[in-house]
mmCIF file of C-alpha atoms in Angstrom:
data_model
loop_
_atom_site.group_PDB
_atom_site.id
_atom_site.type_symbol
_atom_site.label_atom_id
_atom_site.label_comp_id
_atom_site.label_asym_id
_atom_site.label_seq_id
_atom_site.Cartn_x
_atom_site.Cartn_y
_atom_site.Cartn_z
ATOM 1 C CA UNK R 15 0.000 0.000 0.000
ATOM 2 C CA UNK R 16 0.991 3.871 0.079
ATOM 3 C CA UNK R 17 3.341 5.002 2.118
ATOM 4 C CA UNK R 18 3.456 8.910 2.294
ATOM 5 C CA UNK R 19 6.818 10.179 4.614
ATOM 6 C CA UNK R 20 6.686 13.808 5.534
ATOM 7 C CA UNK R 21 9.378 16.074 7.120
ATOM 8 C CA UNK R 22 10.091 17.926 8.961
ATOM 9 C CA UNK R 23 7.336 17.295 11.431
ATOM 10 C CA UNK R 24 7.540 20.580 13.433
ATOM 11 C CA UNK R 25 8.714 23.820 11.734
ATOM 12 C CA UNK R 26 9.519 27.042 13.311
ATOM 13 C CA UNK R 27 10.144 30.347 11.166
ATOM 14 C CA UNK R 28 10.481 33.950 11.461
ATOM 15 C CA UNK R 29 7.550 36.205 9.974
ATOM 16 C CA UNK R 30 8.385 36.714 6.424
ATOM 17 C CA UNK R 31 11.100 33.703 5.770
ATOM 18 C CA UNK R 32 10.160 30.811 3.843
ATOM 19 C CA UNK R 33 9.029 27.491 4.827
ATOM 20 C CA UNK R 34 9.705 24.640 3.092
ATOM 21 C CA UNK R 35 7.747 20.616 4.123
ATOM 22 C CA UNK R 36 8.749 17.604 2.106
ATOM 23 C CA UNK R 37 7.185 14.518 1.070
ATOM 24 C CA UNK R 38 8.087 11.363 -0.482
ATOM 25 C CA UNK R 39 5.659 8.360 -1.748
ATOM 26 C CA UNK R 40 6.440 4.947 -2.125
ATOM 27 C CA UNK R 41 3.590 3.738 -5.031
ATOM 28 C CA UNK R 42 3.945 4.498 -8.255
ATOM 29 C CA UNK R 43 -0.167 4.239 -9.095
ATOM 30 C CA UNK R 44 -0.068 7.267 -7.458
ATOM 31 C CA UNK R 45 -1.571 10.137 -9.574
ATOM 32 C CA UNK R 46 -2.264 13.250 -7.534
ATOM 33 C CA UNK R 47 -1.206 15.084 -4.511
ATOM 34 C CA UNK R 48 -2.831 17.526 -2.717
ATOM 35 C CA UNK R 49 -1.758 19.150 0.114
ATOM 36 C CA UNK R 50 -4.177 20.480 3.476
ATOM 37 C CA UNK R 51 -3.956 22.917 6.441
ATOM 38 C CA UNK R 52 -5.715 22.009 9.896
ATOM 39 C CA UNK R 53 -6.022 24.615 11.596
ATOM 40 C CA UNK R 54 -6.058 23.906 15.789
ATOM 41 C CA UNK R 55 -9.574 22.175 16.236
ATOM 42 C CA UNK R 56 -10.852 22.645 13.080
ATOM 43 C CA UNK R 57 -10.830 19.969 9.826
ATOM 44 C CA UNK R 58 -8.256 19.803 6.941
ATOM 45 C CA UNK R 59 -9.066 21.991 4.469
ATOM 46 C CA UNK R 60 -7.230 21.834 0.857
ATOM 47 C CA UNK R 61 -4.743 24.628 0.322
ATOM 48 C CA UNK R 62 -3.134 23.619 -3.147
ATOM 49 C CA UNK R 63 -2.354 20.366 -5.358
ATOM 50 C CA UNK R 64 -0.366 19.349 -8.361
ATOM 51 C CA UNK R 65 -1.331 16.287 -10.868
ATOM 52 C CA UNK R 66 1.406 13.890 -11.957
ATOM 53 C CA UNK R 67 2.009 15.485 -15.311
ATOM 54 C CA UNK R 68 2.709 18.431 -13.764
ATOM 55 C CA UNK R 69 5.988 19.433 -12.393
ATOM 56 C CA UNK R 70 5.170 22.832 -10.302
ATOM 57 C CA UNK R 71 2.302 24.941 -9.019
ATOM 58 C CA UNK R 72 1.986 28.307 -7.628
ATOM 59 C CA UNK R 73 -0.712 29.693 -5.613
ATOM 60 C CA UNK R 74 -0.057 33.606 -4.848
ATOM 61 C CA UNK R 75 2.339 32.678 -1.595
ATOM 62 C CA UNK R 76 2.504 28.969 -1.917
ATOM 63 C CA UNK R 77 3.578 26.682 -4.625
ATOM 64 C CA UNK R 78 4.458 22.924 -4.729
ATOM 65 C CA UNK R 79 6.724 20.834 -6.837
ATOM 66 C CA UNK R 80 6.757 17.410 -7.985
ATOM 67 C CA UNK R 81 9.996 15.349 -8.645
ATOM 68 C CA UNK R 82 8.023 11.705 -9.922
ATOM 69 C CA UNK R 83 11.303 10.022 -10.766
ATOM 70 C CA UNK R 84 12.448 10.661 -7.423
ATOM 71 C CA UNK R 85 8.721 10.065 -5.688
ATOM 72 C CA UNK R 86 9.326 13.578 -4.188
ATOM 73 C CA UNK R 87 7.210 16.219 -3.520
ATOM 74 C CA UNK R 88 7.375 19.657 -1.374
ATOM 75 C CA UNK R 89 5.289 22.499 0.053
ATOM 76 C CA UNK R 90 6.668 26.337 0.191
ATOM 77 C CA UNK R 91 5.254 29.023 1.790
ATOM 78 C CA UNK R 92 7.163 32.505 1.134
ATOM 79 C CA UNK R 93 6.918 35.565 2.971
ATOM 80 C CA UNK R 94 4.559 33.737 5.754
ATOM 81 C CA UNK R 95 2.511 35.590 8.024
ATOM 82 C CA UNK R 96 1.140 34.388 11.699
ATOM 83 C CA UNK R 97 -1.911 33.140 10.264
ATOM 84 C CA UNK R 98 -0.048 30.264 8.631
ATOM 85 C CA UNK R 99 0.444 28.842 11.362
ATOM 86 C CA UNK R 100 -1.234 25.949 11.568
ATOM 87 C CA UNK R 101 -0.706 21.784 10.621
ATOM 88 C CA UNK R 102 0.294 20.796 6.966
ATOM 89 C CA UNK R 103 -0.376 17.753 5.438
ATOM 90 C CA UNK R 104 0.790 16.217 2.433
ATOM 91 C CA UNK R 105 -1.406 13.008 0.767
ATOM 92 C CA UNK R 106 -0.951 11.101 -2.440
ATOM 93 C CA UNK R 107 -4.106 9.538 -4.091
ATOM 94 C CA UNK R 108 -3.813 6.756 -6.497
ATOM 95 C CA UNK R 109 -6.134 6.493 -9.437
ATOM 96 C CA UNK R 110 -8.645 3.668 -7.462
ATOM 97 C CA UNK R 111 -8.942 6.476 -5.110
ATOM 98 C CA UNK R 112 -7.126 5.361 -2.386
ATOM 99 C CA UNK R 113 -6.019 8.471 -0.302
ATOM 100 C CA UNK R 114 -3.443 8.777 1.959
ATOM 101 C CA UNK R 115 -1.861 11.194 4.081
ATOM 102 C CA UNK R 116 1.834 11.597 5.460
ATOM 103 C CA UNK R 117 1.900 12.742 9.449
ATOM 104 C CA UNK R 118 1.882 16.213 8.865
ATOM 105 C CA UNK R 119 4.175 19.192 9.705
ATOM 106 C CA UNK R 120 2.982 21.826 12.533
ATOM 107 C CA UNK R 121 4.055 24.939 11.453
ATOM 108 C CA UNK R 122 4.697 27.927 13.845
ATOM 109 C CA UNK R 123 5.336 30.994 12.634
ATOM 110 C CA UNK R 124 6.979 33.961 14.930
ATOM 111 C CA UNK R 125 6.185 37.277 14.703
ATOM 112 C CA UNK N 16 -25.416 22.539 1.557
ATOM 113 C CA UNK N 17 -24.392 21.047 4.532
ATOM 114 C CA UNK N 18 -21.414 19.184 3.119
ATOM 115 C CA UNK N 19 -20.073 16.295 4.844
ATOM 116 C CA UNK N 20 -21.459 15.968 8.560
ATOM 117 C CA UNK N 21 -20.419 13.496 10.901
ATOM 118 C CA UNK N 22 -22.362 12.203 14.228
ATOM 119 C CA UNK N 23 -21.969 12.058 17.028
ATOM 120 C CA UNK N 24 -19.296 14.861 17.529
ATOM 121 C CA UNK N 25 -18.243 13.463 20.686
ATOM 122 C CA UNK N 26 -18.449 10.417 22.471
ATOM 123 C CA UNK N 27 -17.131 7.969 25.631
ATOM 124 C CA UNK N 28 -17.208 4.407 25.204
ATOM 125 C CA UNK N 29 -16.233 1.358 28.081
ATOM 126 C CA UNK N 30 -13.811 -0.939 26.976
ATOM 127 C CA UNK N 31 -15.424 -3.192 24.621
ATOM 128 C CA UNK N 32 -18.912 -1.910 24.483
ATOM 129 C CA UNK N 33 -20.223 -1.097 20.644
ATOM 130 C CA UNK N 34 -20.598 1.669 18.183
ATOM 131 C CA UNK N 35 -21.565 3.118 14.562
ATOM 132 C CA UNK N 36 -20.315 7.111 13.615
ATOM 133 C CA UNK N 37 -22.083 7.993 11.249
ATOM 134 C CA UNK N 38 -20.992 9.974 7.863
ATOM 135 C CA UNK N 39 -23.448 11.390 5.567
ATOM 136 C CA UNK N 40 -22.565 14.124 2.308
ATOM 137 C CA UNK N 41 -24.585 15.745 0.362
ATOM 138 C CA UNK N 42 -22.732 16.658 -2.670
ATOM 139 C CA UNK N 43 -23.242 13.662 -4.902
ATOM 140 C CA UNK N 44 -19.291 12.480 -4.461
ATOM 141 C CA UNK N 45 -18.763 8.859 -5.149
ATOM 142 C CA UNK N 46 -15.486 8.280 -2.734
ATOM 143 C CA UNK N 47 -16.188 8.372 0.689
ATOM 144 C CA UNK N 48 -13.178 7.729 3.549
ATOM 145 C CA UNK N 49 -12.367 7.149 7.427
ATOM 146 C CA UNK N 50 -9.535 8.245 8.737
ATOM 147 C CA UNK N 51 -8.488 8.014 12.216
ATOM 148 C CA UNK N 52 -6.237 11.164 13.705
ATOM 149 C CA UNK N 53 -3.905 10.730 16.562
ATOM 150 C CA UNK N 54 -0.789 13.352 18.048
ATOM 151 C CA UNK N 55 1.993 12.911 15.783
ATOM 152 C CA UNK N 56 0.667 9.717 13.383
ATOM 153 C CA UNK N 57 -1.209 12.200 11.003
ATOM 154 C CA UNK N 58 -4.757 11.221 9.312
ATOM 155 C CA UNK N 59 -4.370 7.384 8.660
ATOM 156 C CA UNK N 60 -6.746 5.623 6.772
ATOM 157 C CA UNK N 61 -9.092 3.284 8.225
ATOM 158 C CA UNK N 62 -11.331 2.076 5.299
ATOM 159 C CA UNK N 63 -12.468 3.722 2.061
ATOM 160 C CA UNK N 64 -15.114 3.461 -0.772
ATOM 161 C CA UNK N 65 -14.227 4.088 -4.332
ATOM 162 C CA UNK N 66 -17.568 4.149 -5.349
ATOM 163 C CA UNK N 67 -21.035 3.093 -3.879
ATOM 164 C CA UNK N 68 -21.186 -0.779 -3.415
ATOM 165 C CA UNK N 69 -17.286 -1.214 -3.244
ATOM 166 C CA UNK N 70 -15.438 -0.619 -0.014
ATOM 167 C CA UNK N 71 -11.382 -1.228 0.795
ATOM 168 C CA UNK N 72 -9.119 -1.127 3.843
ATOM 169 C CA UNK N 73 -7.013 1.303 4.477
ATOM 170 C CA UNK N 74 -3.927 1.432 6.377
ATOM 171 C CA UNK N 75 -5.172 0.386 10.065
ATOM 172 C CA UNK N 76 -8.419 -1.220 9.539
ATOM 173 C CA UNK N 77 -7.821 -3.910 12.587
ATOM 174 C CA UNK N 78 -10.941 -3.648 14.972
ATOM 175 C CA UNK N 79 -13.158 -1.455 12.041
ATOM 176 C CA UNK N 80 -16.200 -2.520 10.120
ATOM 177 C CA UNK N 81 -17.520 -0.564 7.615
ATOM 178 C CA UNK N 82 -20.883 -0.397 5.468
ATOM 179 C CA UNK N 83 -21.340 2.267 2.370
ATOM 180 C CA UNK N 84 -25.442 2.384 2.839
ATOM 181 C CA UNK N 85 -25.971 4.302 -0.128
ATOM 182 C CA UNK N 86 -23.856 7.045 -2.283
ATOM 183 C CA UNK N 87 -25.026 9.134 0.470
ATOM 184 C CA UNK N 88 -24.024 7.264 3.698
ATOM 185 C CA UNK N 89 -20.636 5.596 4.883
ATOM 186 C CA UNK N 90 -20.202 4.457 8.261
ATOM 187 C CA UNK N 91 -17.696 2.582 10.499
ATOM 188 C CA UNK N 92 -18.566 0.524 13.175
ATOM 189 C CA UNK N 93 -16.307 -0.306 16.372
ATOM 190 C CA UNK N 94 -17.594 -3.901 17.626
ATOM 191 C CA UNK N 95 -15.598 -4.431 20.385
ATOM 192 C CA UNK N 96 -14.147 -0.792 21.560
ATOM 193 C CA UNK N 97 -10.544 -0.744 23.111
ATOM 194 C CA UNK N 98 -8.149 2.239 24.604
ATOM 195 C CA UNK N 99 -6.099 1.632 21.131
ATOM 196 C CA UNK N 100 -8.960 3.627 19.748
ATOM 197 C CA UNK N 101 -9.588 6.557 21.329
ATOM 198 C CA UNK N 102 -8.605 9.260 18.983
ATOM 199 C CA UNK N 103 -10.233 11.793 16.384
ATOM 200 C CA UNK N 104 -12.463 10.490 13.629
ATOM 201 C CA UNK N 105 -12.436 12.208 10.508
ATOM 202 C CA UNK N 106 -14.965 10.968 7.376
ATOM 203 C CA UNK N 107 -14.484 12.738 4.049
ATOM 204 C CA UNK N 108 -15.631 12.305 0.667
ATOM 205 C CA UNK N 109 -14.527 13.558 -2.967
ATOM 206 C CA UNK N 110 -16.237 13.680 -6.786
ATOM 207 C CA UNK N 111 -13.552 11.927 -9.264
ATOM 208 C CA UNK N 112 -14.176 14.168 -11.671
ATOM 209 C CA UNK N 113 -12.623 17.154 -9.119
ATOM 210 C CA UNK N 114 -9.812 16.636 -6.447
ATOM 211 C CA UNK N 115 -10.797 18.064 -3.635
ATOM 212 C CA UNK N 116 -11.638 16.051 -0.283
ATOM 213 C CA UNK N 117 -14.031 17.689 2.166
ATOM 214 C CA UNK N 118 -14.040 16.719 5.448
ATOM 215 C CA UNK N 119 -16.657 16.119 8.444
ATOM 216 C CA UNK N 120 -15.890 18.355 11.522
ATOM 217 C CA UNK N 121 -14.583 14.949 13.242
ATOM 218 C CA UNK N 122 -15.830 12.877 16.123
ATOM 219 C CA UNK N 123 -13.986 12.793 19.622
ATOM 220 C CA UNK N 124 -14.014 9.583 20.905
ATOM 221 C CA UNK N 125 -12.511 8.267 24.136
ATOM 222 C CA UNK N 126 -12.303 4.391 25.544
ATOM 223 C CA UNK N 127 -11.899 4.235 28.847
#
């Protein structure tokens, strides 16, 4: 079955650095891979994803890349701001649906 | 539009007494999913179904049953509950056709 790894699993940065999260998968049926913030007691929510045949995405302050040969994929966040603060997850979905999620990331960010 | 709902939001069980939570989404999606939340595992998945009338395991499906009623309705069933399984339940569901997963607002549960 999938196995999604994620690192790091906590993250602290300065207001207005960069934040990077990585993620690797270990099935090649894989497909798709979305990525979701949880905010403290709230659900995930979807924040950005990137399709197989695609190599990078950008979303105003976030963007993600996709290595496939290398099962590799990663989160950025530039310039971030206290209210991205929150828990990151990556998943990978395979194409009978199959969704999986790595353990996710807690980001702080300090003002 | 209600989404996905989830119920009960919270609940405490004894040690090996019985329960159903109960997922239900409005939004026509054919993939429905468990997933069971603890500190510092992530969301792992307990059972899924692709499509109404098929249903899968996930990664920790030990102790789970599961029953996709309708396109509608997907629930998961503890027969026998244990400690192991208190934790955050989280049901979500998706439309093939678009990628995004929405989620239920979770159910607490404690074994004690």
């Amino acid at each position: 079955g999938e196995n999604v790894e994620q690192h790091p699993s906590t993250l602290s940065v300065q207001e207005g650095d960069s934040a990077v999260i990585k993620c690797t998968y270990s099935d090649s049926a894989s497909n798709y891979f979305p990525w979701y913030k949880q905010e403290l007691g709230k659900r995930p929510q979807l924040i950005i994803d990137i399709r197989s045949n695609v190599g990078e995405k950008k979303d105003q302050r976030i963007a993600v890349t996709l290595n496939k040969t290398a099962k590799h994929f990663s989160l950025h966040i530039t310039e971030t701001q206290p209210e991205d603060s929150a828990v990151y997850f990556c998943a990978a979905r395979r194409n009978d649906y199959k969704l999986s999620f790595g353990a996710g990331t807690t980001v702080t960010v300090r003002a | 539009n209600a989404g996905v709902t989830q119920t009960p939001k919270f609940q405490v069980l004894k040690t090996g007494q019985s329960m159903t939570l109960q997922c239900a989404q409005d939004m026509n999606h054919n993939s429905m999913y468990w997933y069971r939340q603890d500190p510092g595992m992530g969301l792992r998945l307990i059972y899924y179904s692709a499509s109404e009338g098929t249903t899968d395991k996930g990664e920790v499906p030990n102790g789970y049953n599961v029953s996709r009623l309708n396109k509608r309705e997907f629930s998961l069933r503890l027969e026998s509950a244990a400690p192991s399984q208190t934790s955050v339940y989280f049901c979500a569901s998706l439309d093939g056709r678009n990628t995004e997963a929405f989620f239920g607002q979770g159910t607490r549960l404690t074994v004690v």
